mmCIF file of C-alpha atoms in Angstrom:
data_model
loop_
_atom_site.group_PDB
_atom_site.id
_atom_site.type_symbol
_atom_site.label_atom_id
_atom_site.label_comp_id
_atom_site.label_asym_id
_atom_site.label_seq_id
_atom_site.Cartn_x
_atom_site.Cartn_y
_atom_site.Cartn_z
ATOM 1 C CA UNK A 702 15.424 -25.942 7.066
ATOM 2 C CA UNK A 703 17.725 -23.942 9.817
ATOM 3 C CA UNK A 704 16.488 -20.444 10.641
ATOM 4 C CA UNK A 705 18.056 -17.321 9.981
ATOM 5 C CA UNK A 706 19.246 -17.163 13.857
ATOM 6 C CA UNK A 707 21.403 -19.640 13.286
ATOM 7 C CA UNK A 708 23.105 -18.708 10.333
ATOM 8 C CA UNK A 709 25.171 -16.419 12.142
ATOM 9 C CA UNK A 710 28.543 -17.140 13.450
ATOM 10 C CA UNK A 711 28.038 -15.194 16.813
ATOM 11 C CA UNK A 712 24.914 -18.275 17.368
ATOM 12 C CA UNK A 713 25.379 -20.102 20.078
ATOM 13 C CA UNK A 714 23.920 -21.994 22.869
ATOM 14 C CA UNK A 715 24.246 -22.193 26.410
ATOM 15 C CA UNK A 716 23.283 -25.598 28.608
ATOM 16 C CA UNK A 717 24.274 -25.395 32.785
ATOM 17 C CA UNK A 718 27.840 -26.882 31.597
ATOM 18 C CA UNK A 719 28.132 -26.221 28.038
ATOM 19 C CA UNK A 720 28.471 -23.448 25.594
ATOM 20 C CA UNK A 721 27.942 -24.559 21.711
ATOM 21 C CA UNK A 722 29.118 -22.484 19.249
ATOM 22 C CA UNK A 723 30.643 -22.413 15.665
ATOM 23 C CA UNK A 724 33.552 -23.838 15.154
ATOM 24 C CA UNK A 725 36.544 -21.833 13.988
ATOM 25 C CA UNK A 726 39.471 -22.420 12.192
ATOM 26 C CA UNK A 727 41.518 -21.792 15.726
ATOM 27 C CA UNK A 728 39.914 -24.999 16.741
ATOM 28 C CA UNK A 729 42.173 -26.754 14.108
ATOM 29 C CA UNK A 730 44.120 -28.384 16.392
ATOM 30 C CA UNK A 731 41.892 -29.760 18.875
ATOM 31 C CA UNK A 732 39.488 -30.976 16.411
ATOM 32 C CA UNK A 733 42.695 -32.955 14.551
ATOM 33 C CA UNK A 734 43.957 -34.691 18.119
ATOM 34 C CA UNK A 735 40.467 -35.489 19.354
ATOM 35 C CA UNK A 736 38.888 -36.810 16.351
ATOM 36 C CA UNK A 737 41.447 -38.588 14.903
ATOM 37 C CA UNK A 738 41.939 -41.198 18.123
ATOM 38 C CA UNK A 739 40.568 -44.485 16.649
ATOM 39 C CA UNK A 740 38.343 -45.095 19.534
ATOM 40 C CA UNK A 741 36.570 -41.606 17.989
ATOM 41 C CA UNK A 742 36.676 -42.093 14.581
ATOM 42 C CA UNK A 743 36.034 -45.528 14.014
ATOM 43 C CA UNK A 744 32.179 -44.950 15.684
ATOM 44 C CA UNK A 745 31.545 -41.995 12.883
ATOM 45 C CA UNK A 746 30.907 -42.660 9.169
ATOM 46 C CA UNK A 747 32.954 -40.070 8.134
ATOM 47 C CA UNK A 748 36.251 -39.457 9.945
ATOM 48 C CA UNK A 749 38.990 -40.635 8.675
ATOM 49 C CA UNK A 750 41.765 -42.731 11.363
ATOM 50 C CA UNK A 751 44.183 -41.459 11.266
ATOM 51 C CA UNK A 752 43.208 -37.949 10.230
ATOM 52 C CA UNK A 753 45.335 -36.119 7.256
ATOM 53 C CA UNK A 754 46.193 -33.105 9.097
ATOM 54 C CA UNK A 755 45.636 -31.040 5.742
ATOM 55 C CA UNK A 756 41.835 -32.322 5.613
ATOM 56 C CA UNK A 757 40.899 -30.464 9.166
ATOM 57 C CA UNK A 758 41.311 -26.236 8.062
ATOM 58 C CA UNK A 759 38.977 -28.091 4.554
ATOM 59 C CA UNK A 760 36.392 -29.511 6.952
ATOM 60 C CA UNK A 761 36.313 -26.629 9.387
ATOM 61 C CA UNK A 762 35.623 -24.126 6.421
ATOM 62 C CA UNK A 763 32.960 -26.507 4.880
ATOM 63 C CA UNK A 764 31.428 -26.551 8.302
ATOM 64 C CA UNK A 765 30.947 -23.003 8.445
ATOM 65 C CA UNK A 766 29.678 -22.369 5.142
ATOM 66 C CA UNK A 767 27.096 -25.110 5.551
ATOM 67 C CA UNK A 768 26.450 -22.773 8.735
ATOM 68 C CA UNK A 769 26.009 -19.975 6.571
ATOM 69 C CA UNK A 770 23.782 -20.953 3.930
ATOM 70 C CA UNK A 771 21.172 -23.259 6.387
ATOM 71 C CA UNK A 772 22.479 -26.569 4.590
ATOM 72 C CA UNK A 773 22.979 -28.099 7.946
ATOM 73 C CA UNK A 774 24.171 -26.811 12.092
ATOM 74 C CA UNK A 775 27.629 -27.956 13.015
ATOM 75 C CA UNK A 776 28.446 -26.439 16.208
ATOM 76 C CA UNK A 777 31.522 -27.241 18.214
ATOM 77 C CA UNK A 778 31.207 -28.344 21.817
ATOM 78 C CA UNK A 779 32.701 -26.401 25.030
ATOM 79 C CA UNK A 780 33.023 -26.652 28.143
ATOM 80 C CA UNK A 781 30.658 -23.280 29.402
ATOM 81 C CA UNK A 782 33.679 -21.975 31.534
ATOM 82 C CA UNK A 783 36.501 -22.335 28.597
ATOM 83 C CA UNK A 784 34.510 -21.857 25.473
ATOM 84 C CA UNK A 785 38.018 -21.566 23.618
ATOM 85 C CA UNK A 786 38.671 -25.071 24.155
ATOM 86 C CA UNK A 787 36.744 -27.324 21.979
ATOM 87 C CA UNK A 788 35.605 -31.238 23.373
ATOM 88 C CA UNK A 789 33.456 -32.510 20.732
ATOM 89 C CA UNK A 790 31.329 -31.754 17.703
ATOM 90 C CA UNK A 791 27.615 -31.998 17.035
ATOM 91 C CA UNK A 792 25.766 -31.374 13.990
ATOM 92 C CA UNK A 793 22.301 -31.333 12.173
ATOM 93 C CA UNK A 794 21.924 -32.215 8.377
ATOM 94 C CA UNK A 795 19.089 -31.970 6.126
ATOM 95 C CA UNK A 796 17.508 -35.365 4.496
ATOM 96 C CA UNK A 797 15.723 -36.221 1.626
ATOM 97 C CA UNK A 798 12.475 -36.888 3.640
ATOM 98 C CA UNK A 799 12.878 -33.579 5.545
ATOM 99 C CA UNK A 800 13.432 -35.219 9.064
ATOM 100 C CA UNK A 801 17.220 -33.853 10.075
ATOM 101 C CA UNK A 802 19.823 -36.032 10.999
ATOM 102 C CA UNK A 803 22.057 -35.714 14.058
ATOM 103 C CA UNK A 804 25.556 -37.003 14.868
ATOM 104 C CA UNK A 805 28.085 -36.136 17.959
ATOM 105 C CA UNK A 806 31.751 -36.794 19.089
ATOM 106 C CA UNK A 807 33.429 -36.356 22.193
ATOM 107 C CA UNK A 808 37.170 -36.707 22.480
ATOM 108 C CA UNK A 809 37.744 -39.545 24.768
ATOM 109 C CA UNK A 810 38.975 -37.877 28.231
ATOM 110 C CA UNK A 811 35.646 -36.133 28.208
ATOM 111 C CA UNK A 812 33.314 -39.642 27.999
ATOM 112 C CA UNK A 813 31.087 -40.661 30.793
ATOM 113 C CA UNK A 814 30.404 -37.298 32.327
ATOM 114 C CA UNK A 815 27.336 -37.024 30.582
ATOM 115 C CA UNK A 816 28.261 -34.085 27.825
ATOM 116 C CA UNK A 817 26.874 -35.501 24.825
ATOM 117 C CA UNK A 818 23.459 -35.888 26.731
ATOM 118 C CA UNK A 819 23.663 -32.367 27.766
ATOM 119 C CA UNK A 820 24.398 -31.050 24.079
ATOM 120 C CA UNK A 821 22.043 -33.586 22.372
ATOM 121 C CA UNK A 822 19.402 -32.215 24.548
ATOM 122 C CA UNK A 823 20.551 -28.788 23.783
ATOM 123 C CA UNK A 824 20.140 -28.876 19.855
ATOM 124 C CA UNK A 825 17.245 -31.515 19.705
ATOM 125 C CA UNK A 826 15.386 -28.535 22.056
ATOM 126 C CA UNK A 827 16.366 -25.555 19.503
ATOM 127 C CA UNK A 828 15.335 -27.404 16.406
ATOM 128 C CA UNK A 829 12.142 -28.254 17.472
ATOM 129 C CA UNK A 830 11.551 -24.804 19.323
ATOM 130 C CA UNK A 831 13.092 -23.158 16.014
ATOM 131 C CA UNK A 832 11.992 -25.325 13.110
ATOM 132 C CA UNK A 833 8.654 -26.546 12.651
ATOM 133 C CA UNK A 834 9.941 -30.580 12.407
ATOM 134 C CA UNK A 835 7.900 -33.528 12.817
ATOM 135 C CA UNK A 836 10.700 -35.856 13.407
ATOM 136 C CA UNK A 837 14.655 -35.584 14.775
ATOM 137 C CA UNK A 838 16.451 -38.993 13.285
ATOM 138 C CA UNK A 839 19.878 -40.764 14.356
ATOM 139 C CA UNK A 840 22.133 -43.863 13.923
ATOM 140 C CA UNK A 841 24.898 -45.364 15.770
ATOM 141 C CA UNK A 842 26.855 -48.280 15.385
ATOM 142 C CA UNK A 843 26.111 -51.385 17.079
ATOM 143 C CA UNK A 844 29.160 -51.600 18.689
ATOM 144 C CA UNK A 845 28.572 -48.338 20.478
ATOM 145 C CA UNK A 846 26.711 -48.918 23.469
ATOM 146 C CA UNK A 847 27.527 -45.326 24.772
ATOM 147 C CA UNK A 848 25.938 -43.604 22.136
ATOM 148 C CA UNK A 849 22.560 -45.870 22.345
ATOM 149 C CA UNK A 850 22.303 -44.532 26.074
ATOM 150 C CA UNK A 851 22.329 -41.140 25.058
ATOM 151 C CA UNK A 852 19.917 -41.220 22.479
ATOM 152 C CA UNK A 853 17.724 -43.207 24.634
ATOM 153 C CA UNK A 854 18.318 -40.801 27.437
ATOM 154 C CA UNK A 855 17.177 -38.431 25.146
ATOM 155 C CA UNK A 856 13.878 -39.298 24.319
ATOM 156 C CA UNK A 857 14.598 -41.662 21.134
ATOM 157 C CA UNK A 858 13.083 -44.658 20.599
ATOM 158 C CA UNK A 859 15.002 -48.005 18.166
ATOM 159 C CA UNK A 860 13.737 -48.408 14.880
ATOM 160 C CA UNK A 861 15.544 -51.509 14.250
ATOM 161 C CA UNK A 862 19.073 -52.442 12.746
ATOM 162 C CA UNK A 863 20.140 -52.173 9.143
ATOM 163 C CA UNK A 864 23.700 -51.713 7.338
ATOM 164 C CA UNK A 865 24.869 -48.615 6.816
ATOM 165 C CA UNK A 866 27.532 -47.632 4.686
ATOM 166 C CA UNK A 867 30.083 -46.000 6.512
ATOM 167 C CA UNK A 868 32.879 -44.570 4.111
ATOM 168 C CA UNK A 869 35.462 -44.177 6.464
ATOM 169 C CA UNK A 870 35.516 -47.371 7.941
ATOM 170 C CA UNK A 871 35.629 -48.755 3.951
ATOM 171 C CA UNK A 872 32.243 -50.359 3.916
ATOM 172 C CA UNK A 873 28.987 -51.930 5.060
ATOM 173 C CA UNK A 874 28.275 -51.908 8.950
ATOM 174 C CA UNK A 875 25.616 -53.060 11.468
ATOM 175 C CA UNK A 876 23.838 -49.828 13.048
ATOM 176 C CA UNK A 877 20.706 -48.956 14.865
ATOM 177 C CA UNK A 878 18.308 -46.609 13.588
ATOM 178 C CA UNK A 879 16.626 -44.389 16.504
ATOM 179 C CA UNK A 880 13.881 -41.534 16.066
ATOM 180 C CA UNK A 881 12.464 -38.774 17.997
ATOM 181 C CA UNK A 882 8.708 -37.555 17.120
ATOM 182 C CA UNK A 883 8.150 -33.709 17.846
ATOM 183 C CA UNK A 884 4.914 -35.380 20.766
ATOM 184 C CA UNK A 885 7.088 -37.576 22.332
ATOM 185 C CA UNK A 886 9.431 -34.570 22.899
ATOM 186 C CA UNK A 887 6.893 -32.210 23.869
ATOM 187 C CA UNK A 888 5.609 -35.022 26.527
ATOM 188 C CA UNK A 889 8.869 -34.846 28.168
ATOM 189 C CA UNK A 890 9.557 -31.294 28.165
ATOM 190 C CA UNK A 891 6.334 -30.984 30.095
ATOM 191 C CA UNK A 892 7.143 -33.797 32.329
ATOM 192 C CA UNK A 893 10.789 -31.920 33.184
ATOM 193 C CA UNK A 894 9.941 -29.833 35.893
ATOM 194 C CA UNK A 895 13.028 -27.859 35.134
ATOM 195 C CA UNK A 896 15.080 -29.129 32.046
ATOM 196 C CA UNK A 897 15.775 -32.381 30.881
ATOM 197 C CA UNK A 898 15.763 -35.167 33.281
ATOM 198 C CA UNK A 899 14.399 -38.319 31.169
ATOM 199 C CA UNK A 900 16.576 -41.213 32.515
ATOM 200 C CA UNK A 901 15.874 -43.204 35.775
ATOM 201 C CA UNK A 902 19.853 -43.451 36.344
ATOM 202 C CA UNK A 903 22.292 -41.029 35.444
ATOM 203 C CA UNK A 904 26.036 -41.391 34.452
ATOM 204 C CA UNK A 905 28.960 -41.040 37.039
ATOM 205 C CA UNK A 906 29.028 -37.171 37.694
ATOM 206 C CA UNK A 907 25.854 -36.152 35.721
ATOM 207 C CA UNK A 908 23.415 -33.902 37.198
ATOM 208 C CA UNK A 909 20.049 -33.167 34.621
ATOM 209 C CA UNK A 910 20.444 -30.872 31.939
ATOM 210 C CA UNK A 911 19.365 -27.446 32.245
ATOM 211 C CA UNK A 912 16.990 -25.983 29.154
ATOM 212 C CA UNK A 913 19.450 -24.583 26.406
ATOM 213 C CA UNK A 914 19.791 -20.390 26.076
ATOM 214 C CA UNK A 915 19.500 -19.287 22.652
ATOM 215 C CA UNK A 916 22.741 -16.896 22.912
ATOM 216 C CA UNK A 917 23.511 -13.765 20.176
ATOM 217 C CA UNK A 918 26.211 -12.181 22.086
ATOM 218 C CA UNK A 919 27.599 -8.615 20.550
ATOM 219 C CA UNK A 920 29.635 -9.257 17.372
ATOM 220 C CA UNK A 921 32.795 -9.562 17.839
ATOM 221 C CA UNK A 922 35.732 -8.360 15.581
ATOM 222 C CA UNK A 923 36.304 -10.467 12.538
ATOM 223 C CA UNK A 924 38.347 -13.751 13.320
ATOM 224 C CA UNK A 925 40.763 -13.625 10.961
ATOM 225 C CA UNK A 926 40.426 -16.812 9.274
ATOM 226 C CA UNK A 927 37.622 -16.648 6.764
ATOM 227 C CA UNK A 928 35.116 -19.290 6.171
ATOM 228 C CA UNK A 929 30.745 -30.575 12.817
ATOM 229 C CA UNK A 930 29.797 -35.193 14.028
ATOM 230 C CA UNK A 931 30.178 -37.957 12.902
#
């Protein structure tokens, strides 16, 4: 399902604010502190509160393998000016019916400045530019208000509420399902007269999302550790 381009681990992708990019095994530590504060983890169906410290170099390397071999795109989110310092995660999984999945975290000082709009705009733009998709699906719990904006500011619409298991969190929980068809996206992209501006109000500090830059920079030298959301 995920193109060649993105199989590399130079891949990346640049919003006005944001720079997206694998995530690496120096990222260890920030992905450990950030994602294993409850008020993270217990909104994901897969992070574990709190987080075995031995689990995170595991998950990292699994990440980038997916990467690799087009199972799914985790990339780690940046802030465009520090790209070293990772914020959040996002990712894209393959599903039975062929309609990909996507999850995000931020850590919590970086809520409410609109991030996780900016980078789900970001990758719901490449993989329908990229991947010939009729469909872009995702969840979130009930209890997460946050994440409902973003989707919505997004483009997704609600397909109702159903119990998901969530193995993390040890069980059965309420969530909503949301869904993004390849012509409602396209409508809005032509409606943007410059990038992403879908909602009528905007969170504290958030300007509109520029269009994401498909970014293959010249290969670095190879990290020296060998081979993301919720």
């Amino acid at each position: 399902m995920f193109p060649e381009l993105t199989r590399d681990d130079v891949f990346r992708l640049e919003t006005r604010r944001l720079w997206l990019r694998w995530p690496r095994m120096a990222d260890a530590n920030a992905i450990l502190r950030q994602a294993g504060e409850k008020a993270v983890a217990e909104m994901t169906a897969s992070i574990p509160h709190p987080y075995p410290p031995e689990a995170v170099e595991p998950f990292i390397f699994a990440m980038r393998k997916g990467n690799a071999l087009g199972e799914h795109l985790v990339l780690a989110i940046t802030p465009r000016s520090k790209p070293n310092e990772v914020i959040g995660m996002i990712g894209a999984h393959k599903q039975a019916s062929g309609v990909p999945f996507i999850g995000y975290w931020l850590g919590t000082p970086h809520w409410s400045k609109g991030y996780a709009t900016e980078a789900v705009q970001a990758l719901i733009d490449t993989l329908f530019s990229l991947v010939d998709l009729p469909a872009i699906e995702a969840d979130t719990r009930v209890i997460n208000p946050a994440s409902r904006r973003v989707l919505e500011k997004s483009g997704f619409r609600p397909e109702g509420s159903f119990l998901k298991s969530l193995p993390a969190r040890g069980g059965l929980f309420p969530c909503e399902q949301f869904r993004l068809d390849r012509s409602t996206w396209a409508a809005l992209k032509s409606w943007g007269a410059s990038g992403w501006a879908h909602a009528p109000e905007r969170e504290t500090g958030e300007e509109p999302a520029h269009a994401p830059t498909l970014g293959m920079p010249p290969r670095r030298q190879q990290e020296q550790a060998e081979p993301c959301p919720a």
